[in-house]
């Protein structure tokens, strides 16, 4: 009886071992690769930019002895600027808000001839302070912008014998939109459109063209720039 039990148990153990040997083996699933982190727009940046602008210059003039103003014909403005910019962006989830200031040498010009006197309006420099609100799509950052723009100009009246000048500064409201793309971790490129409405500014032109003039420029600016980003 004992021999029969031992033989039976031995047979069961051998059968179990053989069945286990026939079971398929499974390798553990590989660990998933960590996804690459999305680009982060938070941080300071600085860079260079250039722009081309077109627009209109409207106004009125009054020649001594002063009386009522006479409307000037609407004049075409065109020209370009080149300068520096500095800003900061802060990213929260997909939203990006920021502020940017820029200063540029500008060469915008408009001209006309009235009563044999040629008048030329041209700019010296422009500066702006704008806020930006946009979204982060990895390395792309579309945005809206709005702020204030300052413009310094010089007006000249001259004929064959005489010339007189007057300086004036303008302040305007700027609205626009743009797209920025990160080329590397630290270098980005942007392009944007801006429309600026400037306030009307008065100036007096001295002898021999003694007159008072009111001028109001309005500009459409197309800007491109490159920035170095310092990170958060």
PDB file of N, CA, C and O in Angstrom, residues 192-224:
ATOM      1  N   UNK A 192       5.038  90.150 -36.924  1.00  0.00           N
ATOM      2  CA  UNK A 192       3.785  90.690 -36.423  1.00  0.00           C
ATOM      3  C   UNK A 192       3.316  91.895 -37.243  1.00  0.00           C
ATOM      4  O   UNK A 192       4.108  92.536 -37.950  1.00  0.00           O
ATOM      5  N   UNK A 193       2.026  92.154 -37.137  1.00  0.00           N
ATOM      6  CA  UNK A 193       1.399  93.322 -37.761  1.00  0.00           C
ATOM      7  C   UNK A 193       0.878  94.237 -36.659  1.00  0.00           C
ATOM      8  O   UNK A 193       0.280  93.764 -35.681  1.00  0.00           O
ATOM      9  N   UNK A 194       1.072  95.551 -36.840  1.00  0.00           N
ATOM     10  CA  UNK A 194       0.575  96.537 -35.887  1.00  0.00           C
ATOM     11  C   UNK A 194      -0.143  97.666 -36.627  1.00  0.00           C
ATOM     12  O   UNK A 194       0.299  98.091 -37.689  1.00  0.00           O
ATOM     13  N   UNK A 195      -1.225  98.140 -36.033  1.00  0.00           N
ATOM     14  CA  UNK A 195      -1.871  99.363 -36.515  1.00  0.00           C
ATOM     15  C   UNK A 195      -1.836 100.368 -35.377  1.00  0.00           C
ATOM     16  O   UNK A 195      -2.196 100.051 -34.244  1.00  0.00           O
ATOM     17  N   UNK A 196      -1.411 101.599 -35.687  1.00  0.00           N
ATOM     18  CA  UNK A 196      -1.256 102.626 -34.654  1.00  0.00           C
ATOM     19  C   UNK A 196      -1.996 103.890 -35.056  1.00  0.00           C
ATOM     20  O   UNK A 196      -1.801 104.422 -36.152  1.00  0.00           O
ATOM     21  N   UNK A 197      -2.849 104.350 -34.123  1.00  0.00           N
ATOM     22  CA  UNK A 197      -3.558 105.623 -34.275  1.00  0.00           C
ATOM     23  C   UNK A 197      -2.861 106.654 -33.379  1.00  0.00           C
ATOM     24  O   UNK A 197      -2.867 106.514 -32.148  1.00  0.00           O
ATOM     25  N   UNK A 198      -2.271 107.680 -33.963  1.00  0.00           N
ATOM     26  CA  UNK A 198      -1.593 108.712 -33.178  1.00  0.00           C
ATOM     27  C   UNK A 198      -2.532 109.898 -32.945  1.00  0.00           C
ATOM     28  O   UNK A 198      -3.393 110.202 -33.777  1.00  0.00           O
ATOM     29  N   UNK A 199      -2.302 110.579 -31.833  1.00  0.00           N
ATOM     30  CA  UNK A 199      -3.064 111.789 -31.547  1.00  0.00           C
ATOM     31  C   UNK A 199      -2.590 112.933 -32.438  1.00  0.00           C
ATOM     32  O   UNK A 199      -1.462 112.923 -32.941  1.00  0.00           O
ATOM     33  N   UNK A 200      -3.454 113.900 -32.634  1.00  0.00           N
ATOM     34  CA  UNK A 200      -3.088 115.078 -33.415  1.00  0.00           C
ATOM     35  C   UNK A 200      -2.133 115.962 -32.617  1.00  0.00           C
ATOM     36  O   UNK A 200      -2.323 116.166 -31.425  1.00  0.00           O
ATOM     37  N   UNK A 201      -1.108 116.446 -33.275  1.00  0.00           N
ATOM     38  CA  UNK A 201      -0.102 117.282 -32.616  1.00  0.00           C
ATOM     39  C   UNK A 201       0.034 118.606 -33.366  1.00  0.00           C
ATOM     40  O   UNK A 201       0.049 118.631 -34.591  1.00  0.00           O
ATOM     41  N   UNK A 202       0.143 119.691 -32.594  1.00  0.00           N
ATOM     42  CA  UNK A 202       0.288 121.021 -33.181  1.00  0.00           C
ATOM     43  C   UNK A 202       1.746 121.459 -33.146  1.00  0.00           C
ATOM     44  O   UNK A 202       2.488 121.115 -32.222  1.00  0.00           O
ATOM     45  N   UNK A 203       2.152 122.230 -34.147  1.00  0.00           N
ATOM     46  CA  UNK A 203       3.503 122.786 -34.176  1.00  0.00           C
ATOM     47  C   UNK A 203       3.470 124.132 -34.880  1.00  0.00           C
ATOM     48  O   UNK A 203       2.543 124.422 -35.662  1.00  0.00           O
ATOM     49  N   UNK A 204       4.478 124.945 -34.598  1.00  0.00           N
ATOM     50  CA  UNK A 204       4.620 126.250 -35.236  1.00  0.00           C
ATOM     51  C   UNK A 204       5.882 126.266 -36.074  1.00  0.00           C
ATOM     52  O   UNK A 204       6.957 125.860 -35.616  1.00  0.00           O
ATOM     53  N   UNK A 205       5.753 126.702 -37.315  1.00  0.00           N
ATOM     54  CA  UNK A 205       6.888 126.821 -38.224  1.00  0.00           C
ATOM     55  C   UNK A 205       7.256 128.292 -38.335  1.00  0.00           C
ATOM     56  O   UNK A 205       6.392 129.150 -38.576  1.00  0.00           O
ATOM     57  N   UNK A 206       8.559 128.587 -38.130  1.00  0.00           N
ATOM     58  CA  UNK A 206       9.017 129.966 -38.066  1.00  0.00           C
ATOM     59  C   UNK A 206       9.184 130.632 -39.416  1.00  0.00           C
ATOM     60  O   UNK A 206       8.926 130.055 -40.478  1.00  0.00           O
ATOM     61  N   UNK A 207       9.624 131.886 -39.342  1.00  0.00           N
ATOM     62  CA  UNK A 207       9.836 132.711 -40.539  1.00  0.00           C
ATOM     63  C   UNK A 207      10.864 132.039 -41.455  1.00  0.00           C
ATOM     64  O   UNK A 207      11.758 131.321 -40.997  1.00  0.00           O
ATOM     65  N   UNK A 208      10.764 132.231 -42.750  1.00  0.00           N
ATOM     66  CA  UNK A 208       9.788 133.125 -43.401  1.00  0.00           C
ATOM     67  C   UNK A 208       8.457 132.469 -43.713  1.00  0.00           C
ATOM     68  O   UNK A 208       7.603 133.076 -44.346  1.00  0.00           O
ATOM     69  N   UNK A 209       8.250 131.204 -43.240  1.00  0.00           N
ATOM     70  CA  UNK A 209       6.990 130.503 -43.525  1.00  0.00           C
ATOM     71  C   UNK A 209       6.142 130.459 -42.266  1.00  0.00           C
ATOM     72  O   UNK A 209       5.637 129.416 -41.874  1.00  0.00           O
ATOM     73  N   UNK A 210       6.010 131.604 -41.606  1.00  0.00           N
ATOM     74  CA  UNK A 210       5.326 131.648 -40.328  1.00  0.00           C
ATOM     75  C   UNK A 210       3.936 131.040 -40.462  1.00  0.00           C
ATOM     76  O   UNK A 210       3.063 131.560 -41.167  1.00  0.00           O
ATOM     77  N   UNK A 211       3.747 129.928 -39.774  1.00  0.00           N
ATOM     78  CA  UNK A 211       2.488 129.204 -39.890  1.00  0.00           C
ATOM     79  C   UNK A 211       2.331 128.276 -38.702  1.00  0.00           C
ATOM     80  O   UNK A 211       3.281 127.995 -37.971  1.00  0.00           O
ATOM     81  N   UNK A 212       1.130 127.815 -38.514  1.00  0.00           N
ATOM     82  CA  UNK A 212       0.854 126.792 -37.501  1.00  0.00           C
ATOM     83  C   UNK A 212       0.237 125.602 -38.217  1.00  0.00           C
ATOM     84  O   UNK A 212      -0.557 125.756 -39.149  1.00  0.00           O
ATOM     85  N   UNK A 213       0.624 124.418 -37.765  1.00  0.00           N
ATOM     86  CA  UNK A 213       0.248 123.191 -38.458  1.00  0.00           C
ATOM     87  C   UNK A 213      -0.233 122.167 -37.442  1.00  0.00           C
ATOM     88  O   UNK A 213       0.333 122.042 -36.348  1.00  0.00           O
ATOM     89  N   UNK A 214      -1.271 121.417 -37.800  1.00  0.00           N
ATOM     90  CA  UNK A 214      -1.747 120.287 -37.004  1.00  0.00           C
ATOM     91  C   UNK A 214      -1.620 119.033 -37.870  1.00  0.00           C
ATOM     92  O   UNK A 214      -2.161 118.980 -38.974  1.00  0.00           O
ATOM     93  N   UNK A 215      -0.905 118.032 -37.351  1.00  0.00           N
ATOM     94  CA  UNK A 215      -0.679 116.806 -38.112  1.00  0.00           C
ATOM     95  C   UNK A 215      -1.059 115.582 -37.285  1.00  0.00           C
ATOM     96  O   UNK A 215      -0.884 115.564 -36.060  1.00  0.00           O
ATOM     97  N   UNK A 216      -1.551 114.545 -37.971  1.00  0.00           N
ATOM     98  CA  UNK A 216      -1.957 113.304 -37.302  1.00  0.00           C
ATOM     99  C   UNK A 216      -1.604 112.103 -38.183  1.00  0.00           C
ATOM    100  O   UNK A 216      -2.267 111.842 -39.180  1.00  0.00           O
ATOM    101  N   UNK A 217      -0.560 111.351 -37.841  1.00  0.00           N
ATOM    102  CA  UNK A 217      -0.200 110.148 -38.615  1.00  0.00           C
ATOM    103  C   UNK A 217      -0.975 108.919 -38.154  1.00  0.00           C
ATOM    104  O   UNK A 217      -1.424 108.830 -37.006  1.00  0.00           O
ATOM    105  N   UNK A 218      -1.109 107.964 -39.071  1.00  0.00           N
ATOM    106  CA  UNK A 218      -1.704 106.664 -38.774  1.00  0.00           C
ATOM    107  C   UNK A 218      -0.898 105.635 -39.554  1.00  0.00           C
ATOM    108  O   UNK A 218      -0.706 105.795 -40.762  1.00  0.00           O
ATOM    109  N   UNK A 219      -0.421 104.589 -38.866  1.00  0.00           N
ATOM    110  CA  UNK A 219       0.553 103.679 -39.467  1.00  0.00           C
ATOM    111  C   UNK A 219       0.111 102.226 -39.423  1.00  0.00           C
ATOM    112  O   UNK A 219      -0.496 101.766 -38.441  1.00  0.00           O
ATOM    113  N   UNK A 220       0.437 101.496 -40.496  1.00  0.00           N
ATOM    114  CA  UNK A 220       0.376 100.040 -40.529  1.00  0.00           C
ATOM    115  C   UNK A 220       1.819  99.543 -40.595  1.00  0.00           C
ATOM    116  O   UNK A 220       2.531  99.844 -41.559  1.00  0.00           O
ATOM    117  N   UNK A 221       2.224  98.782 -39.589  1.00  0.00           N
ATOM    118  CA  UNK A 221       3.620  98.359 -39.467  1.00  0.00           C
ATOM    119  C   UNK A 221       3.722  96.848 -39.538  1.00  0.00           C
ATOM    120  O   UNK A 221       2.982  96.122 -38.869  1.00  0.00           O
ATOM    121  N   UNK A 222       4.666  96.378 -40.347  1.00  0.00           N
ATOM    122  CA  UNK A 222       4.942  94.949 -40.500  1.00  0.00           C
ATOM    123  C   UNK A 222       6.360  94.702 -39.977  1.00  0.00           C
ATOM    124  O   UNK A 222       7.328  95.175 -40.563  1.00  0.00           O
ATOM    125  N   UNK A 223       6.449  93.959 -38.867  1.00  0.00           N
ATOM    126  CA  UNK A 223       7.707  93.827 -38.130  1.00  0.00           C
ATOM    127  C   UNK A 223       8.171  92.384 -38.073  1.00  0.00           C
ATOM    128  O   UNK A 223       7.365  91.465 -37.926  1.00  0.00           O
ATOM    129  N   UNK A 224       9.478  92.185 -38.161  1.00  0.00           N
ATOM    130  CA  UNK A 224      10.092  90.880 -37.929  1.00  0.00           C
ATOM    131  C   UNK A 224      11.269  91.089 -36.976  1.00  0.00           C
ATOM    132  O   UNK A 224      11.880  92.164 -36.940  1.00  0.00           O
TER     133      UNK A 224
END
